[in-house]
Every structure is written in structure tokens, then in C-alpha cells.
Backbone as JSON, one array per atom type, in Angstrom:
{
  "sequence": "XXXXXXXXXXXXXXXXXXXXXXXXXXXXXXXXXXXXXXXXXXXXXXXXXXXXXXXXXXXXXXXXXXXXXXXXXXXXXXXXXXXXXXXXXXXXXXXXXXXXXXXXXXXXXXXXXXXXXXXXXXXXXXXXXXXXXXXXXXXXXXXXXXXXXXXXXXXXXXXXXXXXXXXXXXXXXXXXXXXXXXXXXXXXXXXXXXXXXXXXXXXXXXXXXXXXXXXXXXXXXXXXXXXXXXXXXXXXXXXXXXXXXXXXXXXXXXXXXXX",
  "N": [[49.21, -82.52, -93.28], [52.09, -84.48, -93.26], [53.64, -85.66, -91.32], [54.17, -85.34, -87.75], [54.91, -83.92, -84.48], [53.71, -84.98, -81.46], [51.98, -83.51, -78.7], [50.61, -84.06, -75.68], [48.26, -84.16, -72.92], [47.1, -86.05, -70.24], [44.01, -87.4, -71.06], [44.26, -86.57, -73.71], [46.92, -87.25, -74.22], [46.73, -90.02, -74.14], [45.12, -90.49, -76.38], [46.78, -89.55, -78.45], [48.81, -91.42, -78.19], [47.55, -93.77, -79.04], [47.07, -93.1, -81.69], [49.7, -92.89, -82.64], [50.52, -95.53, -82.43], [48.89, -96.76, -84.28], [49.46, -95.42, -86.67], [52.43, -95.28, -87.26], [54.23, -94.12, -89.07], [53.51, -91.52, -89.32], [54.15, -90.03, -87.1], [56.68, -88.29, -85.52], [57.62, -87.91, -82.96], [56.68, -88.08, -79.45], [55.42, -86.18, -76.82], [54.43, -86.67, -73.76], [52.26, -86.05, -71.07], [51.37, -87.04, -67.88], [50.29, -89.52, -68.74], [48.51, -92.58, -69.32], [48.7, -96.11, -69.81], [47.11, -98.25, -69.44], [43.93, -99.96, -68.98], [40.99, -98.66, -67.29], [40.99, -99.13, -63.8], [39.18, -100.97, -61.18], [38.72, -99.29, -58.99], [39.07, -96.66, -60.0], [37.1, -96.78, -61.98], [34.75, -97.09, -60.44], [34.65, -94.7, -58.84], [34.54, -92.76, -60.87], [32.21, -93.46, -62.23], [30.33, -92.89, -60.28], [30.7, -90.14, -60.13], [29.91, -89.31, -62.71], [27.21, -89.94, -62.57], [26.3, -88.13, -60.62], [26.93, -85.73, -61.94], [25.19, -85.74, -64.11], [22.7, -85.79, -62.9], [22.58, -83.99, -60.66], [24.33, -81.95, -61.21], [27.35, -80.04, -60.68], [28.56, -81.22, -57.87], [29.77, -80.99, -54.43], [31.38, -83.17, -53.7], [32.08, -84.2, -56.21], [33.5, -82.06, -57.23], [35.7, -82.0, -55.47], [36.87, -84.43, -56.09], [37.64, -83.97, -58.75], [39.51, -81.95, -58.35], [41.45, -83.38, -56.95], [42.08, -85.19, -58.96], [43.39, -83.58, -60.8], [45.39, -82.09, -59.36], [46.35, -83.75, -57.36], [47.84, -84.42, -54.24], [47.13, -81.71, -52.23], [48.43, -78.86, -50.67], [48.33, -76.06, -48.4], [50.31, -74.13, -49.04], [50.97, -74.48, -51.66], [50.73, -73.48, -54.9], [48.44, -71.75, -54.58], [46.81, -69.74, -55.78], [46.4, -70.81, -58.34], [45.02, -73.16, -57.73], [42.65, -72.13, -56.63], [41.7, -70.86, -58.88], [41.09, -73.03, -60.56], [39.09, -74.24, -59.04], [37.07, -72.31, -59.17], [36.64, -72.4, -61.9], [35.61, -75.02, -62.3], [33.23, -74.77, -60.91], [31.79, -72.7, -62.18], [32.17, -72.63, -64.99], [32.07, -75.08, -66.3], [30.28, -77.44, -68.2], [28.16, -79.63, -66.77], [26.84, -81.93, -67.83], [28.12, -82.46, -70.3], [30.71, -82.88, -69.33], [30.29, -85.18, -67.81], [29.69, -87.04, -69.83], [32.12, -87.05, -71.18], [33.87, -88.09, -69.22], [32.74, -90.6, -68.89], [33.27, -91.76, -71.38], [36.03, -91.83, -71.28], [36.7, -93.62, -69.21], [36.06, -95.94, -70.4], [38.16, -96.71, -71.91], [40.58, -98.8, -73.55], [43.32, -101.11, -73.0], [46.62, -100.19, -74.05], [48.22, -102.18, -74.98], [50.98, -102.44, -75.34], [54.3, -103.73, -75.5], [57.36, -104.31, -73.92], [60.34, -105.11, -75.49], [63.5, -106.29, -75.41], [65.21, -107.6, -77.08], [66.83, -107.0, -80.03], [66.26, -108.27, -82.47], [63.63, -109.02, -82.27], [62.08, -106.81, -81.9], [60.56, -105.62, -83.92], [58.45, -107.29, -84.08], [56.73, -106.94, -82.0], [54.2, -104.94, -80.39], [54.74, -101.62, -80.12], [55.98, -98.26, -79.59], [57.37, -96.61, -82.4], [58.54, -94.21, -82.59], [60.33, -91.55, -80.87], [59.77, -91.07, -77.4], [58.8, -88.97, -74.77], [58.0, -89.13, -71.5], [56.24, -87.6, -68.98], [55.63, -86.53, -65.6], [54.24, -85.23, -62.5], [55.51, -84.9, -59.14], [53.53, -84.88, -57.18], [51.37, -85.8, -58.52], [48.4, -87.74, -59.07], [48.61, -89.54, -61.08], [51.1, -90.51, -61.26], [52.06, -93.13, -60.71], [50.85, -94.46, -62.81], [52.27, -93.47, -64.99], [54.76, -94.52, -64.39], [54.24, -97.24, -64.68], [53.62, -97.28, -67.42], [56.07, -96.45, -68.45], [57.62, -98.65, -67.87], [56.81, -100.35, -69.83], [57.67, -99.33, -72.18], [60.03, -99.0, -74.9], [63.31, -98.85, -73.92], [65.31, -97.72, -75.47], [64.32, -95.64, -77.0], [62.85, -93.97, -75.38], [62.02, -91.76, -72.64], [61.66, -91.07, -69.22], [60.35, -88.68, -66.98], [60.21, -86.95, -63.93], [58.82, -84.23, -62.31], [59.52, -82.22, -59.54], [57.61, -81.11, -56.67], [55.05, -80.55, -57.78], [51.85, -81.21, -59.32], [50.53, -80.85, -61.65], [52.38, -80.49, -64.25], [52.47, -78.76, -66.52], [51.01, -76.49, -65.82], [51.98, -75.74, -63.3], [54.77, -75.85, -63.38], [55.8, -74.44, -65.76], [58.17, -73.45, -66.94], [60.07, -75.47, -66.58], [58.9, -77.47, -68.1], [59.0, -76.27, -70.61], [61.77, -76.15, -71.01], [62.39, -78.9, -71.04], [60.92, -79.69, -73.29], [62.2, -78.22, -75.27], [64.77, -79.38, -75.26], [64.03, -81.94, -75.98], [63.04, -81.59, -78.6], [65.38, -80.67, -79.72], [66.94, -82.96, -79.56], [65.65, -84.49, -81.45], [66.39, -83.22, -83.7], [65.12, -80.91, -84.51], [65.67, -78.41, -83.53], [68.1, -75.85, -82.9], [70.99, -75.13, -80.94], [71.73, -72.34, -78.73], [74.3, -71.38, -79.1], [74.97, -72.08, -81.72], [73.09, -70.57, -83.05], [73.94, -67.99, -82.46], [76.45, -68.04, -83.67], [75.66, -68.38, -86.31], [74.26, -66.0, -86.7], [76.33, -64.18, -86.36], [78.05, -64.87, -88.48], [76.39, -64.27, -90.61], [76.17, -61.52, -90.28], [78.85, -60.75, -90.72], [79.2, -61.56, -93.38], [77.35, -59.89, -94.65], [78.53, -57.45, -94.11], [80.93, -57.65, -95.55], [79.97, -57.81, -98.18], [78.7, -55.32, -98.49], [80.91, -53.7, -98.1], [82.53, -54.36, -100.28], [80.86, -53.48, -102.3], [80.87, -50.77, -101.75], [83.55, -50.09, -102.3], [83.69, -50.6, -105.05], [81.88, -48.71, -105.92], [83.17, -46.35, -105.18], [85.36, -46.51, -106.89], [84.16, -46.27, -109.42], [83.13, -43.7, -109.18], [85.45, -42.2, -109.01], [86.37, -42.45, -111.59], [84.76, -40.82, -113.05], [84.47, -37.92, -115.12], [85.7, -34.64, -114.32], [83.57, -31.93, -113.37], [84.42, -29.42, -114.08], [86.14, -29.82, -116.17], [84.64, -30.58, -118.38], [81.99, -28.83, -119.3], [79.55, -29.69, -120.29], [79.05, -32.11, -119.24], [77.12, -33.97, -117.0], [77.22, -33.76, -113.54], [77.66, -36.34, -111.24], [76.83, -36.9, -108.03], [78.66, -38.13, -105.22], [77.71, -40.99, -103.36], [77.1, -42.12, -100.05], [77.57, -45.22, -98.42], [76.11, -46.65, -95.72], [76.99, -48.71, -93.06], [75.0, -50.68, -91.17], [73.98, -52.07, -88.01], [73.47, -55.57, -87.87], [70.2, -56.75, -87.67], [69.68, -59.34, -86.89], [71.34, -60.06, -84.84], [70.13, -59.06, -82.64], [68.26, -60.83, -81.85], [68.95, -63.37, -80.55], [68.03, -65.3, -78.92], [66.39, -68.47, -78.08]],
  "CA": [[50.46, -82.83, -92.6], [52.57, -85.84, -93.49], [54.12, -86.17, -90.03], [54.13, -84.3, -86.73], [55.33, -84.26, -83.12], [52.52, -84.85, -80.63], [52.08, -83.03, -77.32], [49.31, -84.34, -75.08], [48.14, -84.24, -71.47], [45.97, -86.85, -69.76], [43.26, -88.12, -72.1], [44.86, -86.23, -75.0], [48.13, -88.06, -74.37], [46.29, -91.39, -74.45], [44.64, -90.49, -77.77], [47.96, -89.44, -79.31], [49.52, -92.7, -78.13], [46.84, -94.72, -79.9], [47.31, -92.71, -83.08], [51.09, -93.22, -82.98], [50.62, -96.97, -82.58], [48.18, -97.14, -85.5], [50.1, -94.8, -87.83], [53.78, -94.9, -86.79], [54.96, -93.34, -90.07], [53.05, -90.12, -89.28], [54.54, -89.39, -85.84], [58.13, -88.22, -85.31], [57.91, -87.94, -81.53], [55.55, -87.87, -78.55], [55.69, -85.56, -75.52], [53.21, -87.06, -73.06], [52.2, -85.63, -69.67], [50.38, -87.78, -67.09], [49.63, -90.48, -69.64], [48.33, -93.95, -68.82], [48.68, -97.1, -70.89], [46.26, -99.37, -69.05], [42.5, -99.69, -68.87], [40.59, -98.15, -65.98], [40.82, -100.14, -62.76], [37.88, -100.98, -60.53], [38.59, -98.11, -58.12], [38.82, -95.51, -60.87], [35.81, -96.95, -62.64], [33.68, -96.85, -59.47], [34.59, -93.27, -58.51], [34.13, -91.97, -62.03], [30.8, -93.75, -62.49], [29.57, -92.12, -59.29], [30.78, -88.73, -60.52], [29.07, -89.09, -63.89], [25.82, -89.98, -62.13], [26.02, -86.84, -59.97], [27.0, -84.65, -62.92], [23.99, -85.77, -64.95], [21.46, -85.59, -62.13], [22.61, -82.85, -59.74], [25.31, -80.94, -61.6], [28.65, -80.08, -60.02], [28.43, -81.33, -56.42], [31.01, -80.76, -53.69], [32.22, -84.37, -53.78], [32.62, -84.28, -57.56], [34.52, -81.01, -57.35], [36.9, -82.42, -54.74], [37.52, -85.5, -56.85], [38.28, -83.36, -59.91], [40.71, -81.26, -57.87], [42.45, -84.42, -56.69], [42.46, -85.76, -60.26], [44.31, -82.66, -61.47], [46.51, -81.62, -58.54], [46.84, -84.74, -56.42], [47.89, -83.92, -52.87], [47.18, -80.25, -52.18], [48.8, -78.26, -49.39], [47.99, -74.63, -48.47], [51.37, -73.28, -49.59], [51.3, -74.91, -53.03], [49.94, -72.97, -56.03], [47.13, -71.4, -54.03], [46.02, -69.0, -56.78], [46.02, -71.73, -59.42], [44.0, -74.07, -57.21], [41.4, -71.38, -56.54], [41.24, -70.62, -60.25], [40.47, -74.26, -61.05], [37.83, -74.42, -58.3], [36.09, -71.4, -59.76], [36.34, -72.89, -63.25], [34.74, -76.19, -62.2], [31.91, -74.37, -60.41], [31.07, -71.73, -62.99], [32.39, -72.67, -66.44], [32.01, -76.43, -66.85], [28.97, -78.01, -68.45], [28.19, -80.93, -66.07], [26.41, -83.04, -68.69], [29.21, -82.77, -71.24], [31.83, -83.45, -68.57], [29.92, -86.55, -67.47], [29.83, -87.86, -71.03], [33.55, -87.19, -71.46], [34.43, -89.01, -68.23], [32.22, -91.94, -69.19], [33.99, -92.3, -72.54], [37.44, -92.06, -70.94], [36.87, -94.82, -68.39], [35.85, -97.09, -71.27], [39.37, -96.91, -72.71], [41.2, -100.13, -73.52], [44.76, -101.14, -72.79], [47.39, -99.92, -75.26], [48.8, -103.46, -75.39], [52.37, -102.29, -75.75], [55.16, -104.72, -74.85], [58.79, -104.01, -74.0], [61.15, -106.21, -76.01], [64.89, -105.85, -75.43], [65.93, -108.3, -78.14], [66.69, -106.2, -81.27], [65.71, -109.06, -83.57], [62.21, -109.25, -82.06], [61.38, -105.55, -81.64], [59.59, -105.35, -84.97], [57.35, -108.24, -83.99], [55.87, -106.6, -80.88], [53.5, -103.66, -80.51], [55.33, -100.56, -79.32], [56.19, -97.01, -80.33], [58.54, -96.53, -83.27], [59.09, -92.86, -82.47], [60.86, -91.21, -79.55], [58.71, -90.72, -76.46], [59.17, -88.39, -73.48], [56.89, -89.3, -70.59], [56.46, -86.67, -67.86], [54.61, -86.45, -64.56], [54.63, -84.46, -61.33], [55.73, -85.7, -57.93], [52.28, -84.95, -56.44], [50.29, -86.2, -59.41], [47.83, -89.07, -58.82], [48.89, -90.39, -62.24], [52.54, -90.82, -61.28], [52.24, -94.58, -60.82], [50.46, -94.86, -64.16], [53.38, -93.17, -65.9], [55.82, -95.5, -64.09], [53.82, -98.48, -65.33], [53.78, -97.13, -68.86], [57.49, -96.39, -68.76], [58.12, -100.02, -67.82], [56.39, -101.07, -71.04], [58.24, -98.67, -73.35], [61.36, -99.39, -75.34], [64.24, -97.91, -73.28], [66.21, -97.09, -76.44], [63.71, -94.46, -77.62], [61.91, -93.36, -74.44], [62.57, -91.1, -71.45], [60.67, -90.77, -68.18], [60.78, -87.52, -66.21], [59.33, -86.54, -62.83], [59.09, -82.89, -61.82], [59.25, -82.13, -58.11], [56.75, -80.05, -56.12], [53.93, -80.2, -58.65], [50.99, -82.29, -59.77], [50.25, -80.51, -63.04], [53.63, -79.87, -64.7], [52.29, -77.7, -67.51], [50.48, -75.29, -65.18], [52.74, -75.35, -62.12], [56.19, -75.73, -63.71], [55.88, -74.26, -67.22], [59.55, -73.24, -67.4], [60.71, -76.78, -66.66], [58.33, -78.17, -69.25], [59.54, -75.63, -71.81], [63.15, -76.59, -71.16], [62.38, -80.3, -71.44], [60.43, -79.75, -74.66], [63.25, -77.69, -76.14], [65.81, -80.4, -75.38], [63.45, -83.07, -76.71], [63.06, -81.21, -80.01], [66.78, -80.61, -80.13], [67.38, -84.33, -79.76], [65.05, -84.98, -82.69], [66.96, -82.48, -84.82], [64.23, -79.83, -84.92], [66.06, -77.15, -82.91], [69.54, -75.64, -82.78], [71.28, -74.5, -79.66], [71.93, -70.9, -78.77], [75.63, -71.08, -79.62], [74.93, -72.15, -83.18], [72.33, -69.43, -83.54], [74.79, -66.81, -82.38], [77.47, -68.17, -84.7], [75.02, -68.14, -87.59], [73.97, -64.58, -86.8], [77.59, -63.47, -86.53], [78.54, -65.1, -89.84], [75.52, -63.51, -91.5], [76.55, -60.12, -90.16], [80.15, -60.57, -91.38], [79.0, -61.67, -94.83], [76.69, -58.68, -95.1], [79.5, -56.37, -94.04], [81.87, -57.82, -96.66], [79.29, -57.47, -99.43], [78.53, -53.87, -98.55], [82.23, -53.08, -98.23], [82.95, -54.53, -101.68], [80.03, -52.59, -103.11], [81.33, -49.4, -101.53], [84.81, -49.9, -103.02], [83.41, -50.5, -106.49], [81.21, -47.44, -106.16], [84.2, -45.31, -105.11], [86.18, -46.6, -108.09], [83.4, -45.7, -110.53], [83.01, -42.26, -108.97], [86.74, -41.58, -109.33], [86.56, -42.47, -113.03], [83.91, -39.83, -113.69], [85.19, -36.69, -115.45], [85.45, -33.5, -113.46], [82.59, -31.03, -113.97], [85.1, -28.24, -114.63], [86.83, -30.19, -117.41], [83.67, -30.61, -119.47], [80.77, -28.24, -118.75], [78.34, -30.36, -120.75], [78.89, -33.38, -118.53], [76.34, -33.87, -115.78], [77.98, -34.24, -112.38], [76.98, -37.32, -110.4], [77.36, -36.76, -106.67], [79.09, -39.36, -104.57], [76.79, -41.43, -102.32], [77.71, -42.86, -98.95], [76.91, -46.45, -98.01], [76.24, -46.76, -94.27], [76.92, -50.07, -92.53], [74.19, -50.69, -89.96], [74.07, -53.31, -87.25], [72.58, -56.61, -88.35], [69.14, -56.96, -86.68], [69.62, -60.73, -86.43], [72.07, -60.17, -83.58], [69.27, -58.65, -81.54], [67.34, -61.93, -81.54], [69.76, -64.58, -80.47], [67.42, -66.26, -78.0], [65.74, -69.6, -78.75]],
  "C": [[50.85, -84.29, -92.85], [53.1, -86.48, -92.21], [54.16, -85.02, -89.05], [54.73, -84.83, -85.44], [54.16, -83.97, -82.2], [52.84, -84.39, -79.22], [50.71, -83.19, -76.69], [49.38, -84.47, -73.58], [46.92, -85.08, -71.12], [45.31, -87.65, -70.86], [43.82, -87.82, -73.49], [46.13, -87.02, -75.26], [47.79, -89.5, -74.73], [45.83, -91.5, -75.9], [45.82, -90.41, -78.74], [48.76, -90.75, -79.32], [48.87, -93.73, -79.04], [47.06, -94.39, -81.38], [48.71, -93.1, -83.52], [51.27, -94.73, -83.18], [49.95, -97.45, -83.87], [48.88, -96.62, -86.76], [51.51, -94.34, -87.45], [54.55, -94.04, -87.78], [54.57, -91.86, -90.03], [53.57, -89.35, -88.06], [56.05, -89.46, -85.69], [58.51, -88.32, -83.84], [56.66, -87.67, -80.72], [56.05, -87.28, -77.24], [54.42, -85.71, -74.71], [53.31, -86.69, -71.58], [51.06, -86.37, -68.99], [49.58, -88.75, -67.96], [49.54, -91.84, -68.97], [48.2, -94.9, -69.99], [47.74, -98.26, -70.6], [44.79, -98.96, -69.08], [42.17, -99.21, -67.46], [40.41, -99.31, -64.99], [39.46, -100.03, -62.09], [37.67, -99.74, -59.66], [38.29, -96.87, -58.94], [37.45, -95.6, -61.51], [34.66, -96.63, -61.69], [33.53, -95.38, -59.13], [34.06, -92.46, -59.69], [32.67, -92.24, -62.41], [29.9, -92.97, -61.53], [29.56, -90.63, -59.66], [29.9, -88.43, -61.73], [27.58, -89.1, -63.53], [25.42, -88.66, -61.48], [25.99, -85.7, -60.98], [25.74, -84.6, -63.79], [22.72, -85.43, -64.18], [21.46, -84.3, -61.31], [23.59, -81.75, -60.14], [26.61, -81.13, -60.84], [28.45, -80.07, -58.5], [29.79, -81.12, -55.76], [31.94, -81.97, -53.79], [32.84, -84.52, -55.16], [33.72, -83.25, -57.77], [35.82, -81.42, -56.65], [37.63, -83.54, -55.48], [38.24, -84.94, -58.07], [39.55, -82.61, -59.5], [41.82, -82.26, -57.57], [42.96, -85.01, -58.0], [43.49, -84.88, -60.97], [45.56, -82.36, -60.64], [47.09, -82.69, -57.63], [46.78, -84.2, -55.0], [48.05, -82.4, -52.87], [47.52, -79.81, -50.76], [48.59, -76.75, -49.51], [49.04, -73.77, -49.15], [51.69, -73.59, -51.05], [50.29, -74.37, -54.04], [48.53, -72.58, -55.6], [46.25, -70.71, -55.08], [45.54, -69.91, -57.9], [44.93, -72.69, -58.96], [42.65, -73.37, -57.11], [40.82, -71.09, -57.92], [40.53, -71.85, -60.81], [39.16, -74.53, -60.32], [36.73, -73.55, -58.9], [35.68, -71.87, -61.15], [35.38, -74.08, -63.2], [33.33, -75.79, -61.76], [31.12, -73.57, -61.43], [31.13, -71.99, -64.5], [32.24, -74.04, -67.07], [30.56, -76.85, -67.04], [28.93, -79.41, -67.84], [27.81, -82.11, -66.96], [27.51, -83.44, -69.65], [30.4, -83.39, -70.52], [31.53, -84.9, -68.18], [30.07, -87.49, -68.65], [31.31, -88.09, -71.37], [34.21, -88.19, -70.5], [33.99, -90.44, -68.52], [32.95, -92.57, -70.37], [35.44, -92.62, -72.19], [37.63, -93.33, -70.11], [36.57, -96.09, -69.19], [37.08, -97.41, -72.13], [39.9, -98.34, -72.54], [42.7, -100.01, -73.29], [45.49, -100.89, -74.11], [48.07, -101.17, -75.82], [50.21, -103.31, -75.97], [53.24, -103.22, -74.9], [56.61, -104.29, -75.02], [59.54, -105.27, -74.45], [62.58, -105.7, -76.16], [65.71, -106.53, -76.51], [65.76, -107.54, -79.45], [66.05, -106.97, -82.41], [64.2, -109.27, -83.46], [61.41, -107.96, -81.87], [60.31, -105.26, -82.67], [58.37, -106.25, -84.89], [56.38, -107.9, -82.86], [55.26, -105.21, -81.11], [54.13, -102.64, -79.55], [55.56, -99.34, -80.21], [57.46, -97.09, -81.16], [59.22, -95.17, -83.2], [59.66, -92.66, -81.07], [59.73, -90.68, -78.66], [59.33, -90.11, -75.2], [57.92, -88.41, -72.61], [57.16, -88.5, -69.32], [55.3, -86.72, -66.88], [55.15, -85.62, -63.41], [54.73, -85.34, -60.1], [54.44, -85.87, -57.12], [51.11, -85.46, -57.28], [49.73, -87.57, -59.04], [48.09, -90.04, -59.96], [50.36, -90.79, -62.32], [52.78, -92.31, -61.45], [51.84, -95.09, -62.2], [51.58, -94.6, -65.16], [54.56, -94.12, -65.65], [55.5, -96.83, -64.76], [54.01, -98.41, -66.84], [55.24, -97.1, -69.26], [58.12, -97.78, -68.74], [57.75, -100.84, -69.04], [56.97, -100.46, -72.31], [59.61, -99.23, -73.67], [62.37, -98.41, -74.75], [65.17, -97.21, -74.26], [65.63, -95.84, -77.06], [62.71, -93.77, -76.69], [62.64, -92.78, -73.24], [61.43, -90.81, -70.49], [61.2, -89.65, -67.3], [59.74, -87.19, -65.15], [59.77, -85.17, -62.33], [58.67, -82.79, -60.36], [58.3, -80.98, -57.8], [55.64, -79.62, -57.07], [53.11, -81.44, -58.96], [50.61, -82.12, -61.22], [51.47, -79.79, -63.61], [53.42, -78.67, -65.62], [51.82, -76.4, -66.87], [51.36, -74.8, -64.03], [54.23, -75.16, -62.39], [56.36, -75.53, -65.21], [57.3, -74.07, -67.74], [60.3, -74.56, -67.53], [60.2, -77.58, -67.85], [58.88, -77.6, -70.55], [60.97, -76.08, -72.07], [63.23, -78.04, -71.63], [61.92, -80.46, -72.89], [61.49, -79.27, -75.64], [64.36, -78.72, -76.35], [65.31, -81.62, -76.15], [63.45, -82.79, -78.21], [64.48, -81.14, -80.55], [67.33, -82.0, -80.39], [66.83, -84.95, -81.03], [65.59, -84.26, -83.92], [66.11, -81.34, -85.31], [64.58, -78.49, -84.3], [67.57, -77.08, -82.87], [69.8, -74.91, -81.48], [71.62, -73.03, -79.84], [73.29, -70.54, -79.35], [75.64, -71.09, -81.13], [74.14, -70.99, -83.76], [73.17, -68.16, -83.53], [75.87, -66.86, -83.45], [76.89, -67.88, -86.07], [74.73, -66.66, -87.79], [75.24, -63.78, -87.04], [78.14, -63.64, -87.94], [77.7, -64.34, -90.85], [75.88, -62.03, -91.48], [77.87, -59.84, -90.87], [80.01, -60.63, -92.89], [78.35, -60.4, -95.38], [77.67, -57.5, -95.12], [80.48, -56.44, -95.21], [81.24, -57.43, -97.99], [79.14, -55.97, -99.57], [79.86, -53.15, -98.71], [82.74, -53.19, -99.66], [82.15, -53.61, -102.6], [80.5, -51.15, -102.97], [82.62, -49.12, -102.29], [84.58, -49.76, -104.51], [82.73, -49.19, -106.82], [82.21, -46.29, -106.12], [85.06, -45.31, -106.37], [85.46, -45.97, -109.28], [83.28, -44.19, -110.39], [84.31, -41.54, -109.31], [86.99, -41.54, -110.83], [85.7, -41.45, -113.76], [84.71, -38.56, -113.99], [84.79, -35.55, -114.52], [84.46, -32.56, -114.12], [83.23, -29.79, -114.55], [85.8, -28.56, -115.94], [85.88, -30.17, -118.58], [82.35, -30.08, -118.95], [79.52, -28.98, -119.16], [78.08, -31.67, -120.02], [78.12, -33.15, -117.23], [77.12, -34.48, -114.63], [77.11, -35.18, -111.54], [77.61, -37.26, -109.02], [77.67, -38.12, -106.08], [78.13, -39.7, -103.43], [77.54, -42.25, -101.28], [76.88, -44.11, -98.65], [77.17, -46.64, -96.52], [76.06, -48.21, -93.85], [76.15, -50.02, -91.22], [74.32, -52.04, -89.28], [73.04, -54.31, -87.75], [71.48, -56.89, -87.32], [69.05, -58.39, -86.18], [70.3, -60.88, -85.09], [71.22, -59.78, -82.39], [68.33, -59.75, -81.11], [68.12, -63.23, -81.53], [69.16, -65.62, -79.55], [66.76, -67.39, -78.76], [64.35, -69.25, -79.2]]
}
């Protein structure tokens, strides 16, 4: 791949951000969910160090599980995504390797600052470290990483970045997938990688009309050639060629006009 559009969540978003800063010519755009641009603070470092110690020595404890639930969902209330919350609880208890998770957390809290700087002067933008591609930064209203995304948004170039907060969720991708899909579609459309539904319908209609005209012209030419054939009664030695019908069917493209 010579270039791509990155989609990342959490630690994956941080990794994609570092790649885009190191190789700006390879990235056309970034769609980042709950991303942070700073190093781990003392509070995060202390909690995560305690969790890694428990994960390595005692496995998945109740306190570690509660911290992971808060890390993913933020503030939880009984009426909010109950089934999804129970699914994640079961996943943390039964399907996660505690040792591997501890190593992953330990590596993530060792992250460094992205060192990006917002520069509004056009003549100095090339001299500072920042993203050269378009960036969409998204977070949920209940997410514990909301403030981190606000901080990162304050360091981005406003001419090529957008910040979005989805209400009533902490994990946008799991709790509001339709909103994320719509935002991603509009983001790709803004980059020139998607066409709107109206253009698709117009394209499908024009394709159908062109196909109809071609088949109609072919049918007329076929009728003309059939009329020029001699009658079988005029010359018995001439083989009679029966006339064939050309049926115009509905263009299947019209059945798939959705995005």
C-alpha cells in the first residue's frame, strides 16, 4: 500500500497518529476514537501499575475488572447498554489472558507525548510538528477519555481537523455504530473517496438509459437485416432464418442504489 486512511480506537489511534507524523506521505486521513496525545499522568500511571501487578500475580481481580469497565464505558448507569456491559464483564472474566493484558497496559503507559503544536500562521505551519492529513477526532459524552480528546483537539490544526462528541455513550463504536458509520461516510466523502446517493442514482439511471439505447439500436438493425432476407417461398433452396426477439430487462444496478 502506498497510502491509506487510518481508523483507530484508543491505543490503536495513538499508534496510527505516530505513524502519520513519521510518514505523512503515506496517510490520507485519520479517523480516531478516544485518542490521547499526551503521556500518561501520575494518576493513570499509578492505577495502571497497580492493575498490572494484580494481573501478573493474581489474575483478573474485582478491582481490576471495575477499572477496565470504567476505562471502556466511563460512567455506567443501569439503563445504559446493559447487555453490552454484561458482555464485556464476561469477556474480561473468561476470555482475557491476564499476563498478556498486563504487558500491554505496561507498554501503553510508557507512551511519550506526540509533541504536536498548533500553529495558525500559514507561513510557519511547515516548521512545526503536526498532521498533514485530515483528522476526525471522536469521543463519547460518558467516556473517561473525553478530556484527552479535547486536549488533543486543542493541539491540532483547525484547518484540517474536526472534533466530534457523541451523546449518551462512552464507546462510540459499540454503543452508537450508526452514528459512527454516518460520520465515517461523510469523512470519506469529504476526502473524495465516496459519492453521495443522488450521484449514484443518477449514474445508475444514465447507465440504464445507455443500455436501453444500445439494445434498441441493435434491435432496429436486426429487424432491418431480417426484412432484407428473401422469402422462403421465393427461393426453396434458401435457408429461412427465423426472427429473434431482443428483450429489454431492468438494469440490476437500479436495485442497489444504497451507499
